[in-house]
mmCIF file of C-alpha atoms in Angstrom:
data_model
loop_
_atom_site.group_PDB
_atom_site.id
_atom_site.type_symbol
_atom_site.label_atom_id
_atom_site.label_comp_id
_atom_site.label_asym_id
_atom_site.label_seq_id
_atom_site.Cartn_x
_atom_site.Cartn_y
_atom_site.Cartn_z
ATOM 1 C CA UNK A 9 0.000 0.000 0.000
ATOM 2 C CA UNK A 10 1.105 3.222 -0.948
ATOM 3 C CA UNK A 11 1.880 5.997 1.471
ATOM 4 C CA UNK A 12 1.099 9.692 1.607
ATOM 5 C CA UNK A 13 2.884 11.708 -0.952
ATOM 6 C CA UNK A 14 4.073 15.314 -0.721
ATOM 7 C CA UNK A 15 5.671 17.163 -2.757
ATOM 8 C CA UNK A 16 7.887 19.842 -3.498
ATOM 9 C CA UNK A 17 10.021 18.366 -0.340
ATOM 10 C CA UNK A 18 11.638 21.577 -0.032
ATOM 11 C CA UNK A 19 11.131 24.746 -0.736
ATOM 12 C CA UNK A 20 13.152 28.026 -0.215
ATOM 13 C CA UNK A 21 10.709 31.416 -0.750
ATOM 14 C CA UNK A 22 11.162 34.752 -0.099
ATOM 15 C CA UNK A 23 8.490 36.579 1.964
ATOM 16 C CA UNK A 24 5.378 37.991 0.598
ATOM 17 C CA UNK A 25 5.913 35.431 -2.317
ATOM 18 C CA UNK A 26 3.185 32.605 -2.945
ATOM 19 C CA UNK A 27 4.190 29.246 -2.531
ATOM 20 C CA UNK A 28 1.891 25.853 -2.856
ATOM 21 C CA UNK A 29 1.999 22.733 -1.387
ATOM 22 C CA UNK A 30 0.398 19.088 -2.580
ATOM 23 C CA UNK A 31 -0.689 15.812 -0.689
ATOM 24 C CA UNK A 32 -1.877 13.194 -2.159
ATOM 25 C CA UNK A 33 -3.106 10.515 1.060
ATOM 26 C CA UNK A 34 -3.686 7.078 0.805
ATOM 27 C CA UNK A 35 -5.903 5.506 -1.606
ATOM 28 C CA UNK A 36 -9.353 5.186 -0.019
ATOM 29 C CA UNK A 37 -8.754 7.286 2.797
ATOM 30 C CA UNK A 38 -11.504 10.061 3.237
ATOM 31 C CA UNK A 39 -10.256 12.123 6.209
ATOM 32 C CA UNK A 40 -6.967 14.501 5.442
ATOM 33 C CA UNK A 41 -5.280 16.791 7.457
ATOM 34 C CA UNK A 42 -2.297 19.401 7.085
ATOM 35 C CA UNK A 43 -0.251 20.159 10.213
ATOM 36 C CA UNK A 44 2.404 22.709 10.795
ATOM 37 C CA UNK A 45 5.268 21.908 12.432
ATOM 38 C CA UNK A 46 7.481 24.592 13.579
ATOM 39 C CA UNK A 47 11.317 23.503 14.596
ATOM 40 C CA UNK A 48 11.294 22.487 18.215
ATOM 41 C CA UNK A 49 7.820 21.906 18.464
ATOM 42 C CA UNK A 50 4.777 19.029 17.783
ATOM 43 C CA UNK A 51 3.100 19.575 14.937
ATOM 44 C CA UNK A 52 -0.214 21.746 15.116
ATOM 45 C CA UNK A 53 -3.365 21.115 13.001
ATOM 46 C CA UNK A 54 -3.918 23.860 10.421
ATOM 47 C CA UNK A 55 -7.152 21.876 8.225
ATOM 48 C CA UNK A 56 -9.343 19.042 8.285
ATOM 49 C CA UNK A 57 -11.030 17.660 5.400
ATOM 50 C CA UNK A 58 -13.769 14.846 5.362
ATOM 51 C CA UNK A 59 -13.793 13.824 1.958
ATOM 52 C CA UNK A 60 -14.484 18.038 0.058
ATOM 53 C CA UNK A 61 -15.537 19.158 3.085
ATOM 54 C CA UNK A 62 -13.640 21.015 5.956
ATOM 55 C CA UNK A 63 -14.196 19.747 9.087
ATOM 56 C CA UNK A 64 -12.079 21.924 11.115
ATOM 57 C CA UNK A 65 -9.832 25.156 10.256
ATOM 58 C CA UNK A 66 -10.362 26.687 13.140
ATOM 59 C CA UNK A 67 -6.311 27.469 13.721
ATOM 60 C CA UNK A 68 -5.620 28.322 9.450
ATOM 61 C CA UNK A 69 -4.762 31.729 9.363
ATOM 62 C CA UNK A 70 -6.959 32.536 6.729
ATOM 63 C CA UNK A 71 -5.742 35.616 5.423
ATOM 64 C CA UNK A 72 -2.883 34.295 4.200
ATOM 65 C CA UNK A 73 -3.663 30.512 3.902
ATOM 66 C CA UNK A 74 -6.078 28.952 2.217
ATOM 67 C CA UNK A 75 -6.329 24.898 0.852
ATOM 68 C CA UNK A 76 -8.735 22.825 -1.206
ATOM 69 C CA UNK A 77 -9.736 19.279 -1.434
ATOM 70 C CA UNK A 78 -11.539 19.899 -4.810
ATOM 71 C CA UNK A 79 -12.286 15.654 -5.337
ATOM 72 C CA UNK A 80 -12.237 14.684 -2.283
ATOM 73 C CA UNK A 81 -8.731 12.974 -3.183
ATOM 74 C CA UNK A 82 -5.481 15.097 -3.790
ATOM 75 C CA UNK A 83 -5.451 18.496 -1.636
ATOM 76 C CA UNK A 84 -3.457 21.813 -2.299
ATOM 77 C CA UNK A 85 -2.407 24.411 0.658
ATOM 78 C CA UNK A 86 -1.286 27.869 -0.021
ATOM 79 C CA UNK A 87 -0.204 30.271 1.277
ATOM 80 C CA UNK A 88 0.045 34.071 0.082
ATOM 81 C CA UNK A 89 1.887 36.104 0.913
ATOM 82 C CA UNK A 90 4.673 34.199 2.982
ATOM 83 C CA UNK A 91 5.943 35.672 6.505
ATOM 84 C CA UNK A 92 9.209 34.893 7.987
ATOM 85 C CA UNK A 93 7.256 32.901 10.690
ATOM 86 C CA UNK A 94 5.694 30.734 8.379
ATOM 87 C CA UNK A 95 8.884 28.931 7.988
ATOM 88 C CA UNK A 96 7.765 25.287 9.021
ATOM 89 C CA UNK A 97 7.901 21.794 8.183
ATOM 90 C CA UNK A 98 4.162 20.711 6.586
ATOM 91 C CA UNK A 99 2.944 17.334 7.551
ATOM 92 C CA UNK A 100 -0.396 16.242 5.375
ATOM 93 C CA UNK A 101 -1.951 12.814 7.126
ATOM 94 C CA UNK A 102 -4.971 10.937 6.536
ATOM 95 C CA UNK A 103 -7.243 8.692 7.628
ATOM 96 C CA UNK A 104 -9.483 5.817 6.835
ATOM 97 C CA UNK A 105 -13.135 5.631 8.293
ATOM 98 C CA UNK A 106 -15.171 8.111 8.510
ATOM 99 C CA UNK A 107 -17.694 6.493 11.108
ATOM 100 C CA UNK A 108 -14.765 6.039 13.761
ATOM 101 C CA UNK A 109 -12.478 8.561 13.045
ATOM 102 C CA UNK A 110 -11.890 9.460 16.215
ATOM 103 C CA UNK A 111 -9.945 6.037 16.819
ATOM 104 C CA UNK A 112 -8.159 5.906 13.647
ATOM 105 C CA UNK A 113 -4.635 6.127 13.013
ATOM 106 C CA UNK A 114 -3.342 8.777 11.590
ATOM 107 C CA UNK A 115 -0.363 8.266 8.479
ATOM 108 C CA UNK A 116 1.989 11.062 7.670
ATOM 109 C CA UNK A 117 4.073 12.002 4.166
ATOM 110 C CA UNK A 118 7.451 12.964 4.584
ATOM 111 C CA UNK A 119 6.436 16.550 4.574
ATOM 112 C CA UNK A 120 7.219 19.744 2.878
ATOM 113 C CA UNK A 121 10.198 21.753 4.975
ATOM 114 C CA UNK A 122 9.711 25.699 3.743
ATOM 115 C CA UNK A 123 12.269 28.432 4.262
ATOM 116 C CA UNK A 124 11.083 31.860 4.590
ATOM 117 C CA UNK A 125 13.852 34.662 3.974
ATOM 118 C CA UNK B 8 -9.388 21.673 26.186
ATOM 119 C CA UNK B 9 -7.105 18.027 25.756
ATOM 120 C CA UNK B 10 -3.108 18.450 25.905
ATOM 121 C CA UNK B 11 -0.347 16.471 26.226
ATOM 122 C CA UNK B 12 2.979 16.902 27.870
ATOM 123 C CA UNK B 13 6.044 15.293 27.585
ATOM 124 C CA UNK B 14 8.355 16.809 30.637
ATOM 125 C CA UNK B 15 11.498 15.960 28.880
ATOM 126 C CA UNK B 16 13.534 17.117 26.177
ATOM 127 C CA UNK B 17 16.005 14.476 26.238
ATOM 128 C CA UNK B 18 16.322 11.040 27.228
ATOM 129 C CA UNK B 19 20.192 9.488 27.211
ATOM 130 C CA UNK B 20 19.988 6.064 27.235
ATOM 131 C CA UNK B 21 22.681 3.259 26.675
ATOM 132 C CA UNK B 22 22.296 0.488 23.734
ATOM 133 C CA UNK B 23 20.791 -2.558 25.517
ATOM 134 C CA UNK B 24 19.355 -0.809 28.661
ATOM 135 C CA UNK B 25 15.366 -0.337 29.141
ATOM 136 C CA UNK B 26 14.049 3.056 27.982
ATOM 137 C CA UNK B 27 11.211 5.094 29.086
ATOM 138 C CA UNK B 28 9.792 7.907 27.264
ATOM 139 C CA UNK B 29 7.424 9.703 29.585
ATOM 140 C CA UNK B 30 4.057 11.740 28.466
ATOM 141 C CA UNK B 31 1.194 12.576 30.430
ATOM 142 C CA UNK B 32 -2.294 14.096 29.220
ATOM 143 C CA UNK B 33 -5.476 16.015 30.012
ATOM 144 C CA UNK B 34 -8.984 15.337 28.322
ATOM 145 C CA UNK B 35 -12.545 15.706 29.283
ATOM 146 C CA UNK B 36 -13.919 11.841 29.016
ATOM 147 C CA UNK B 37 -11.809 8.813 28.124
ATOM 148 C CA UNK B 38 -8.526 9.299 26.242
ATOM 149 C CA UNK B 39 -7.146 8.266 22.506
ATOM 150 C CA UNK B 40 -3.414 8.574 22.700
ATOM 151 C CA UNK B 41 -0.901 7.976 20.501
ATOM 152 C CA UNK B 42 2.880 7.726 20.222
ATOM 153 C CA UNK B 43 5.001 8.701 16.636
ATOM 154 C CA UNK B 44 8.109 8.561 16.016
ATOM 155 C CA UNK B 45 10.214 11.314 13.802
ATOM 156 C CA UNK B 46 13.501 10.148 12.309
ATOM 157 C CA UNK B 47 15.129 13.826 10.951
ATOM 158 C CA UNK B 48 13.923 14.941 7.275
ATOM 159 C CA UNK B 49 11.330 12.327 7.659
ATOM 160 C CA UNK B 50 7.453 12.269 8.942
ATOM 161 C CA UNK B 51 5.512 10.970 11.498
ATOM 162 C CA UNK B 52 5.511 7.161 11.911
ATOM 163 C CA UNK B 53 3.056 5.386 13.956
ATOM 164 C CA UNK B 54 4.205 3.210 16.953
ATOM 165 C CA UNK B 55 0.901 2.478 18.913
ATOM 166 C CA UNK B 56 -2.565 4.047 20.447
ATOM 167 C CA UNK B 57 -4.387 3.035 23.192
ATOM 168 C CA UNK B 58 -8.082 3.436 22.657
ATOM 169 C CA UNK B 59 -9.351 1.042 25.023
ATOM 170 C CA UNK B 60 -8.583 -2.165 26.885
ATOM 171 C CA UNK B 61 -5.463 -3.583 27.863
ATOM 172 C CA UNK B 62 -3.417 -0.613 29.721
ATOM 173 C CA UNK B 63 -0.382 -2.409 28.091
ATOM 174 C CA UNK B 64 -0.256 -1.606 24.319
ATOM 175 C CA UNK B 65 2.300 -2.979 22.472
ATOM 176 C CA UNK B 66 3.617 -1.759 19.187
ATOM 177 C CA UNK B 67 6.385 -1.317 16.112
ATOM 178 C CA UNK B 68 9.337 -2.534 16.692
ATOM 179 C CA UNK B 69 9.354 -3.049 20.115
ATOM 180 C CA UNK B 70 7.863 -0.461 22.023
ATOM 181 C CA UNK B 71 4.894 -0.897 24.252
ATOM 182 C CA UNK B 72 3.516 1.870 26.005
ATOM 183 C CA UNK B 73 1.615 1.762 29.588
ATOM 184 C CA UNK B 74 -1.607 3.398 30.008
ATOM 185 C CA UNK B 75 -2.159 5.080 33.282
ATOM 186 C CA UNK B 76 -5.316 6.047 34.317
ATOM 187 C CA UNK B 77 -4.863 7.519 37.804
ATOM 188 C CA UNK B 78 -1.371 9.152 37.256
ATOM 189 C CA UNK B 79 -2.801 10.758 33.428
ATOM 190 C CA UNK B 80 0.256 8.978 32.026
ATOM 191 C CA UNK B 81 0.724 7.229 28.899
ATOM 192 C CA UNK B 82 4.816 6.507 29.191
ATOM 193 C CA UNK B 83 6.507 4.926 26.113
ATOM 194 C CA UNK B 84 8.562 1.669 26.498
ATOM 195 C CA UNK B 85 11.131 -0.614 25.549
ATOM 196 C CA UNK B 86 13.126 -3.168 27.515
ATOM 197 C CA UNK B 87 16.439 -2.791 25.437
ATOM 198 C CA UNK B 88 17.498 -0.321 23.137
ATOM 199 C CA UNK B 89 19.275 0.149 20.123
ATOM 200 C CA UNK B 90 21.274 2.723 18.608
ATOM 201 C CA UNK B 91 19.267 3.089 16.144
ATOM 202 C CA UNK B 92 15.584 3.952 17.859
ATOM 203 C CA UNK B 93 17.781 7.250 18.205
ATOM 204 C CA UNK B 94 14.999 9.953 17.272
ATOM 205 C CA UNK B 95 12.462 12.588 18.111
ATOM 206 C CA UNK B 96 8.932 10.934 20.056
ATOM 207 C CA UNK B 97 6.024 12.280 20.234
ATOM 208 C CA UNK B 98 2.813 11.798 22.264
ATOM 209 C CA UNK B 99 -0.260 12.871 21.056
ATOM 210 C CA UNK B 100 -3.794 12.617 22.360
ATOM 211 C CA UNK B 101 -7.114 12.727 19.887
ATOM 212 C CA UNK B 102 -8.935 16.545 19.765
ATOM 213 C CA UNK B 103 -12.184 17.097 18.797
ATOM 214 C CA UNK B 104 -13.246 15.540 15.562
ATOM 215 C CA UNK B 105 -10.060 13.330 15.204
ATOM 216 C CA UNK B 106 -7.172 15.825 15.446
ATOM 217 C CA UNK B 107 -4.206 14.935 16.958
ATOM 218 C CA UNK B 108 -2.741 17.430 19.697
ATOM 219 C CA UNK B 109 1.227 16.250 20.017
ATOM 220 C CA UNK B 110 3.652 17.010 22.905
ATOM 221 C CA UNK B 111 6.404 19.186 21.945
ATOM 222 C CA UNK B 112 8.423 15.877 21.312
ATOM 223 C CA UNK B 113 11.451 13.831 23.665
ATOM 224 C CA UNK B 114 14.716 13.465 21.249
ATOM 225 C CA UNK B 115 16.056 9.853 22.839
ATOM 226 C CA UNK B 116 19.777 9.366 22.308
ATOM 227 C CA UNK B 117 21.021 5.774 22.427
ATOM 228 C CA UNK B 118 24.429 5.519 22.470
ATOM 229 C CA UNK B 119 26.866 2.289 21.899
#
């Protein structure tokens, strides 16, 4: 079975540039979720998707990030424009059933590490 | 509001002793926690959860982890180490709607 992919798996910006990360979680698996994880830290939850929908994004700062889950597969996150503080490692997971997801095991991709300068 | 905490950075630990990797947590209602280990430029992999039953879960290679209910601990285990479990741990415990919500991670060191 295939694992999460991510991709780029770095990425070097300069701030108030764009930049655009993709996830692509394992096949079958309706519940996705992007975390940020700053250096020294556990990663925090930015988005939840079940299947197109977003469950939670209560801690995405929206004016600057924004993702999509247009088929309920692959999802995108943005974010424009980039601070210095947004300089992270971004971990996408997912999930399998939706009727117990609270007990499910989460899998992680390798993650995207951006540099902000 | 559910956290975890893990109270240490660092664990030292010499190849072929036991190692402990402590966490403890605070929910509202029965807990879902997890343990995931970080090897560097790499993500999360699962080790174990404890969602209910036996206070002893075991996992990958290994580890175990002892559920606690009256201390609020959830301490990661293994009776002998090797160099290369050398990495970053984390303990997480399941947020509302399925989230995780980590610990700020223990970096064990085993050395030969």
């Amino acid at each position: 079975e295939a694992g999460v992919a991510q991709s780029p798996r770095y990425k070097i910006i300069e701030k108030r540039q764009s930049v655009a990360f993709w996830c692509n979680p394992i096949s079958g698996h309706a519940t996705l979720y992007w975390y940020q994880q700053i250096l020294g830290q556990g990663p925090k939850l930015l988005i939840q998707f079940q299947n197109n929908g977003v469950v939670d994004d209560s801690q995405l700062p929206k004016d600057r990030f924004s993702a999509e889950r247009l088929k309920g597969v692959d999802s995108t996150l943005k974010i424009q424009p980039a601070k210095l503080e947004d300089s992270a490692v971004y971990l996408c997971a997912s999930s399998s059933r939706t009727d117990r997801v609270t007990q499910e095991t989460q899998y992680f991709g390798p993650g995207t590490r951006l540099l902000v300068l | 509001a559910q956290s975890v905490a893990q109270p240490e950075d660092q664990v030292n630990v010499a190849e072929g002793n036991p190692l402990t990797v402590k966490c403890t947590y605070s929910v509202s209602g029965n807990p879902y926690l997890f343990w995931y280990v970080q090897y560097p430029n790499r993500g999360l992999q699962f080790l174990l959860k404890y969602i209910t039953g036996d206070n002893l879960v075991k996992g990958s290679y290994g580890f175990e982890a002892e559920f606690n209910k009256s201390q609020t601990s959830f301490h990661l285990k293994k009776p002998s180490a090797l160099v290369s479990d050398s990495a970053l741990y984390f303990c997480a415990v399941r947020g509302f709607g399925g989230k995780l919500i980590f610990g700020q991670g223990t970096e064990l060191s085993v050395k030969p």
